[in-house]
Coordinates of C-alpha atoms and ligand atoms in Angstrom, one line a residue:
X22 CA 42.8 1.1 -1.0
X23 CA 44.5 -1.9 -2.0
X24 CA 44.8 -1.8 -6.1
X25 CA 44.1 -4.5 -8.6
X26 CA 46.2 -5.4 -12.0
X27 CA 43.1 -5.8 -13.5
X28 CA 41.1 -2.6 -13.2
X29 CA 38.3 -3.5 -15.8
X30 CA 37.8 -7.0 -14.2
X31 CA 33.9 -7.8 -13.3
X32 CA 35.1 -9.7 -10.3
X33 CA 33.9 -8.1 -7.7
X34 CA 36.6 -6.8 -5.1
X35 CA 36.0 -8.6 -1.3
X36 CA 35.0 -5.5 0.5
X37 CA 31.9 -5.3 -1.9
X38 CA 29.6 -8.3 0.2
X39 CA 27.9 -9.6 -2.8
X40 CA 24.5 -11.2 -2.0
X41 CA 25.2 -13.8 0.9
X42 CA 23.8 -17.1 1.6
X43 CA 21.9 -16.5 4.5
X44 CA 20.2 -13.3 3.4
X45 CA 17.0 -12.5 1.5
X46 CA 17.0 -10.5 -1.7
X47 CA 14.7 -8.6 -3.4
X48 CA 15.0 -9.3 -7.0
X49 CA 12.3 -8.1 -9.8
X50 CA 12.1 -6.7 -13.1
X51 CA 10.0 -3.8 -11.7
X52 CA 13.4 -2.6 -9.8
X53 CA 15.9 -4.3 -12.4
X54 CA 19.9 -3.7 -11.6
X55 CA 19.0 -3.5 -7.3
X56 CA 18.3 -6.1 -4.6
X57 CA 17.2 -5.0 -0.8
X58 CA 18.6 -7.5 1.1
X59 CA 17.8 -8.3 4.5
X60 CA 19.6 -11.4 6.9
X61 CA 17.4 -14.1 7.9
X62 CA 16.9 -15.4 11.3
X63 CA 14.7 -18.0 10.4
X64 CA 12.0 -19.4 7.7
X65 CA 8.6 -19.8 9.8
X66 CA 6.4 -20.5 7.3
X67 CA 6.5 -21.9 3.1
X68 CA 3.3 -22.2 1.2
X69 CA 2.1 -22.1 -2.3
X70 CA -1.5 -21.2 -3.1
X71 CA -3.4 -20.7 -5.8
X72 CA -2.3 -17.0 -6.8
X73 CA 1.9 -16.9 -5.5
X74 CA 4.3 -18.0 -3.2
X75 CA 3.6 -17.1 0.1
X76 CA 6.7 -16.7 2.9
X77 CA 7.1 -16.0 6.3
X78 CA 10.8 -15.4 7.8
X79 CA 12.0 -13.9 11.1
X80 CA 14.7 -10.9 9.9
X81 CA 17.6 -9.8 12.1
X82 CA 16.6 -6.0 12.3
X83 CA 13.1 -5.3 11.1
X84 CA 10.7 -8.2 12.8
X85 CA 9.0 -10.6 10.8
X86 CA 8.5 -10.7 7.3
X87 CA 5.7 -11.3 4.8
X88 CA 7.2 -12.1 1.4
X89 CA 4.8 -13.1 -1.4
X90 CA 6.4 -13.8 -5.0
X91 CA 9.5 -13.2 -3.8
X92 CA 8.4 -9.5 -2.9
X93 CA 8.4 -7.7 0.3
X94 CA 4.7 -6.7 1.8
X95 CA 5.2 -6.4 5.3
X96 CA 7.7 -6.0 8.0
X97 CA 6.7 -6.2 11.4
X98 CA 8.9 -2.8 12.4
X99 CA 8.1 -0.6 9.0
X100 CA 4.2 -1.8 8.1
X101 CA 3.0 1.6 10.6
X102 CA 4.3 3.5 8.3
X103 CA 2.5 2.1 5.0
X104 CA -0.8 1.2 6.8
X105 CA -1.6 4.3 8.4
X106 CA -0.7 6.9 5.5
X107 CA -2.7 4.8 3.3
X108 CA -5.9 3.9 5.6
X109 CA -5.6 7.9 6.7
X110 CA -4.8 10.1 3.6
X111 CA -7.8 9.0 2.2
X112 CA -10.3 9.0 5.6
X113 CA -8.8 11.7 7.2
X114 CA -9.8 14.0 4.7
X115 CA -13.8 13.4 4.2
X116 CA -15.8 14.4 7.2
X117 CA -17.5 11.0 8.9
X118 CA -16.5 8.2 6.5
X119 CA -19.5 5.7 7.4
X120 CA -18.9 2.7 4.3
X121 CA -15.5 1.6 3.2
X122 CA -14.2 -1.0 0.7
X123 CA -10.5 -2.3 1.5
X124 CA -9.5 -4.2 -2.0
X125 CA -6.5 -6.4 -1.3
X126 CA -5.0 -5.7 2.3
X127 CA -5.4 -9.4 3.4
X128 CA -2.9 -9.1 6.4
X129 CA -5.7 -6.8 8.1
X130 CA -3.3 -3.8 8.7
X131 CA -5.6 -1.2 6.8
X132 CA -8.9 -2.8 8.3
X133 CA -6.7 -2.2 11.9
X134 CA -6.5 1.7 10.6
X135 CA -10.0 2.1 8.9
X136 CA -11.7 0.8 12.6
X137 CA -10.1 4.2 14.3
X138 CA -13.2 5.9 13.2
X139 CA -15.9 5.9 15.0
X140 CA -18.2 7.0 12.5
X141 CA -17.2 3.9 9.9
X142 CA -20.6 1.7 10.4
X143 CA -19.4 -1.0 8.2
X144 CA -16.0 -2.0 6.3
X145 CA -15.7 -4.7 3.4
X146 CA -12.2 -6.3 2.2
X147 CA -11.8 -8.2 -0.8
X148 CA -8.7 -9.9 -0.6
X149 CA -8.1 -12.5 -3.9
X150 CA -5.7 -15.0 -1.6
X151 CA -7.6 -17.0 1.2
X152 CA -3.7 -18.1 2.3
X153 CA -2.7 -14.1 2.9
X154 CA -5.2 -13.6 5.7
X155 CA -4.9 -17.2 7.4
X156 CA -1.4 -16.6 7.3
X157 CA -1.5 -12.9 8.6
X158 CA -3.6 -14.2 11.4
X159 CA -1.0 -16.8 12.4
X160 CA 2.2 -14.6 12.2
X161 CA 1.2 -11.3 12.4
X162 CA -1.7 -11.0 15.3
X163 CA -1.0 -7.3 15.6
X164 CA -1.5 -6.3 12.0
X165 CA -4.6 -8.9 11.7
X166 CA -6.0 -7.6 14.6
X167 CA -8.0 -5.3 12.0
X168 CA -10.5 -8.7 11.3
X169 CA -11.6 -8.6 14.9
X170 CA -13.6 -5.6 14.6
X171 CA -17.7 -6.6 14.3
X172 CA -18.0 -3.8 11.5
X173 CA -15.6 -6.0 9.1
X174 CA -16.8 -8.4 6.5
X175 CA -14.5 -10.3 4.5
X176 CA -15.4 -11.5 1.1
X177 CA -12.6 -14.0 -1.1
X178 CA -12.4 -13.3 -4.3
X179 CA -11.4 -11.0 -7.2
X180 CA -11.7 -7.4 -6.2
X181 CA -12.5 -6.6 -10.4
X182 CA -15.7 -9.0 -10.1
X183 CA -16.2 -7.7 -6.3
X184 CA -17.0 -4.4 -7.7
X185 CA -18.4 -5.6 -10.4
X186 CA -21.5 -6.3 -8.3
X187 CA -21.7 -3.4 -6.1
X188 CA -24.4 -1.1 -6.4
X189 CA -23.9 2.6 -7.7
X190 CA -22.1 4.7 -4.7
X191 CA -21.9 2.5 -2.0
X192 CA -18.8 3.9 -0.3
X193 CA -17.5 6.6 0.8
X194 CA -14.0 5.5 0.6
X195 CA -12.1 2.7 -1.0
X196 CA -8.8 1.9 -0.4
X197 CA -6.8 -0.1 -2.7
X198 CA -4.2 -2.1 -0.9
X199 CA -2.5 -4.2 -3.4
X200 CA 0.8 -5.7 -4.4
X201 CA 2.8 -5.0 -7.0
X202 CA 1.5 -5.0 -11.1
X203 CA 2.9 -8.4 -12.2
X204 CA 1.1 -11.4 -10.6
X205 CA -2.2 -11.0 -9.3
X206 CA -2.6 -7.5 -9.2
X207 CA -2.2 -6.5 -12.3
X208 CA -5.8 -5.8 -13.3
X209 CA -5.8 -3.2 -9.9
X210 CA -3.4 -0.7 -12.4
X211 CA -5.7 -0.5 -15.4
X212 CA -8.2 2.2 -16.2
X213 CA -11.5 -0.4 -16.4
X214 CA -10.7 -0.7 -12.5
X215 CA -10.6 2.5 -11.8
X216 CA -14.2 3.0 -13.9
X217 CA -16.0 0.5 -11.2
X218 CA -14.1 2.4 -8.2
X219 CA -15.3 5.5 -9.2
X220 CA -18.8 3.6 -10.1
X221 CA -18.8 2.3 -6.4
X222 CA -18.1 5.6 -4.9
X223 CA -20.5 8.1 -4.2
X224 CA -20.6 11.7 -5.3
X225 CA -17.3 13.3 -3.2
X226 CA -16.3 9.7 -2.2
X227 CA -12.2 9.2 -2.3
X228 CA -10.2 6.1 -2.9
X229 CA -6.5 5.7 -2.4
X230 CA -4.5 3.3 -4.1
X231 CA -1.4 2.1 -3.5
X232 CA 0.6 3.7 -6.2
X233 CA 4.6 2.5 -6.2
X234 CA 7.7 4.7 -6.3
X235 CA 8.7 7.8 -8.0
X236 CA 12.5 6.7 -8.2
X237 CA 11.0 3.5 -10.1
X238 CA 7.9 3.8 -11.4
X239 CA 7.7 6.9 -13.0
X240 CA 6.1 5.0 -16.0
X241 CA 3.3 3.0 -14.1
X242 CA 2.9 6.8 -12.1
X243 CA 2.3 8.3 -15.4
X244 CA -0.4 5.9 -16.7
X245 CA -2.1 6.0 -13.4
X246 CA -2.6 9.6 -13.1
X247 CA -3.1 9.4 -16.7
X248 CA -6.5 7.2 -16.2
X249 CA -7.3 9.3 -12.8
X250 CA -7.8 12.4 -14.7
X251 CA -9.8 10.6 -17.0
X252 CA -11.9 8.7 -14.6
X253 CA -11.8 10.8 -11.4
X254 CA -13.9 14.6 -11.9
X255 CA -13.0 15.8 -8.4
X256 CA -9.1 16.0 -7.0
X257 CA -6.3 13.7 -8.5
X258 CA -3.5 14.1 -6.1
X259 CA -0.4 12.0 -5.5
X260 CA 1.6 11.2 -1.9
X261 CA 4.3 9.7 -0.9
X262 CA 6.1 8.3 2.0
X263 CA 9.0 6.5 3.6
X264 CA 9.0 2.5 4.0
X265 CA 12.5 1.2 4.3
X266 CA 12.0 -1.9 2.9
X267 CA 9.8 -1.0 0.3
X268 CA 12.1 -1.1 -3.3
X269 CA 13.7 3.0 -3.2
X270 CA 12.9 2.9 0.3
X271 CA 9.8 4.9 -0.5
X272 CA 6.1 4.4 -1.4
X273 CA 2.9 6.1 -3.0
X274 CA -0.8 6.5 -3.1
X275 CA -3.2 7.9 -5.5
X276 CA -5.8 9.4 -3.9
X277 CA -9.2 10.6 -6.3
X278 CA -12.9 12.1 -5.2
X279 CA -15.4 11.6 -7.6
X280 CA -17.5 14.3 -8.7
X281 CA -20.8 15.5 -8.3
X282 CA -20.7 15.8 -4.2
X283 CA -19.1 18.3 -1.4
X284 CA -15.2 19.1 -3.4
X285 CA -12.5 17.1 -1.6
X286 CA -9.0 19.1 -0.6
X287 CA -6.6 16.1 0.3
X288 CA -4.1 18.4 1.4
X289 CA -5.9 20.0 4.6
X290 CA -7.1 17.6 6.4
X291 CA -10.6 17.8 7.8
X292 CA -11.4 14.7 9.8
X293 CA -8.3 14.9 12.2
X294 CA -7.7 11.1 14.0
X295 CA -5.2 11.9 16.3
X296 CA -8.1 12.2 19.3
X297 CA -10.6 9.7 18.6
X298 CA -8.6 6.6 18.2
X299 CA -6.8 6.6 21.4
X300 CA -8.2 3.5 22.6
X301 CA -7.0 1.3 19.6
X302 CA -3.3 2.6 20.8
X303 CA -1.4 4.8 19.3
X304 CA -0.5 5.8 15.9
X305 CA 3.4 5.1 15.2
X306 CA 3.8 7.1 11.6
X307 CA 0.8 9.4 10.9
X308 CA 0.1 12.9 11.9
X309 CA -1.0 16.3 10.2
X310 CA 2.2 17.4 9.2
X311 CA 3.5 13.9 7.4
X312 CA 0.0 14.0 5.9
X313 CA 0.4 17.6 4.7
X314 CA 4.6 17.0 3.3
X315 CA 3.5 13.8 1.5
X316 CA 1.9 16.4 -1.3
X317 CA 5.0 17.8 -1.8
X318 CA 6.9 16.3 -4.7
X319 CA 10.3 16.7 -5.9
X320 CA 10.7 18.5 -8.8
X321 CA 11.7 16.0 -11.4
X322 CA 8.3 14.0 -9.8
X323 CA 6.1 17.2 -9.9
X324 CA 7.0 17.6 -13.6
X325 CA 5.3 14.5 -14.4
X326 CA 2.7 14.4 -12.0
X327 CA 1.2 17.4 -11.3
X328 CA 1.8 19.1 -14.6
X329 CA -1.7 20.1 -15.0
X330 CA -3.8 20.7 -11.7
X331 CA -4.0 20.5 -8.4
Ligands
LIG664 C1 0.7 -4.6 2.6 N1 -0.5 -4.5 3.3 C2 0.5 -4.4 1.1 N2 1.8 -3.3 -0.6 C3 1.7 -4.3 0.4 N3 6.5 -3.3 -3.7 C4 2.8 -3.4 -1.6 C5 3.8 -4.5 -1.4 C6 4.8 -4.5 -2.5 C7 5.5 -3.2 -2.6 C8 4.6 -2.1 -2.9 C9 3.5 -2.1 -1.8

């Protein structure tokens, strides 16, 4: 290893590759001190609506890429991974799902998932950003696919005031499909959210919300399960999985039942969807197994999480 005079220096030394023109970083203050970085092919698309940035660019190794606010949503080689453990967690474990709300999810990826069942008879999204589902539909045909299906209705607007105006246990599942805390889904993190989900669900009905990182978030973890145990009477249960170019490389969901109806067990699966969905093409991430281990926390997680039930 070649040596330096200057061992304390901050310069970095060349074999380091600091960030490179050329490639996009990750930078926020919810991952402070790291940077994913992936090399860019080519920007497709630019725009600026009225909630964030929205970006399009073709990487080198993982497919196209949604960025919005300078954060990573979607990669065209990883998103399986995200949009089938958070679309099936949740359905797979009620028997016949028949009404479900999709809050966020404007790229159509989780409305592709939720339209495996058979049973679903009708699906609503509200997604805040008009520009998130024209561009998904432009760049992304096989994740917006999901808007094709007759059973999906698409509303615009605020999934808070959404909710706000749906009748007492409408659903039988909601999935909450949202980006990160700061920005425009910040509301989607709070207890008074949670209230109208559980509000909107009927008796023994689940929701599953996208629920960050345990290397990360332990903190935002911690206040969510905080207001599930409050909010939620039936199961609280957190799961995790692997999306490599999600910030730690890994994501999670919180998934709740309401009380009052048939007791939910998210960890045994009852509503298997390997069989039935065949015709919609195979599933590249999910299967019982992964949906069994994504219970399974690491200690230093479990301590936090699961310290009192479940
Ligand atoms: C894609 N359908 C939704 N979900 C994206 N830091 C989030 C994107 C930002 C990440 C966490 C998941």
């Amino acid at each position: 290893m070649a040596s330096t005079n200057n061992a304390a220096s901050n310069q970095l030394p060349e074999s380091f590759g600091a960030v490179i023109p050329g490639w996009f970083s990750e930078i926020s203050p919810l991952w402070p001190g790291e940077a994913h970085s992936l090399k860019v092919e080519k920007i497709l698309f630019q725009g600026k609506s009225d909630f964030q940035n929205v970006v399009v660019f073709e990487s080198s190794t993982y497919g196209k890429v949604l960025v919005l606010d300078g954060v990573i949503q979607l990669t065209e080689r990883d998103e399986c991974a995200y949009q089938e453990m958070i679309t099936h967690l949740p359905l797979s474990s009620i028997p016949r799902p028949q009404r479900v709300l999709v809050i966020g999810g404007g790229d159509g990826g989780v409305l592709r998932e939720v339209s495996r069942y058979a049973s679903v008879e009708k699906i609503d999204i509200c997604e805040i950003d008009r520009m998130v589902v024209d561009v998904a539909k432009q760049f992304f045909p096989k994740v917006a696919v999901g808007f094709d299906d007759p059973r999906v209705t698409l509303h615009i607007g605020d999934g808070v005031a959404f909710l706000k105006a749906v009748p007492e246990g409408t659903y039988d599942a909601v999935i909450v499909d949202s980006s990160d805390p700061i920005g425009p889904a910040r509301d989607l993190f709070e207890k008074p959210f949670f209230e109208l989900i559980a509000k909107a669900l009927r008796p023994g009905g689940v929701v599953c919300t996208q629920a960050e990182s345990i290397w990360l978030h332990m903190n935002i973890i911690q206040g969510i399960v905080a207001n599930c145990r409050q909010v939620f009477k039936g199961s609280v249960n957190y799961a995790w999985t692997t999306v490599p170019t999600y910030p730690s490389g890994v994501i999670g969901f919180m998934l709740c039942s309401t009380g009052g109806g048939p007791a939910v067990d998210f960890k045994n699966p009852v509503n298997p969807i390997d069989a039935e969905s065949e015709s919609k093409g195979a599933l590249k991430f999910y299967n019982a197994e992964l949906h069994r281990a994504a219970f399974c926390l690491p200690s230093f997680a479990r301590e936090v999480i699961d310290c009192k039930v479940n």
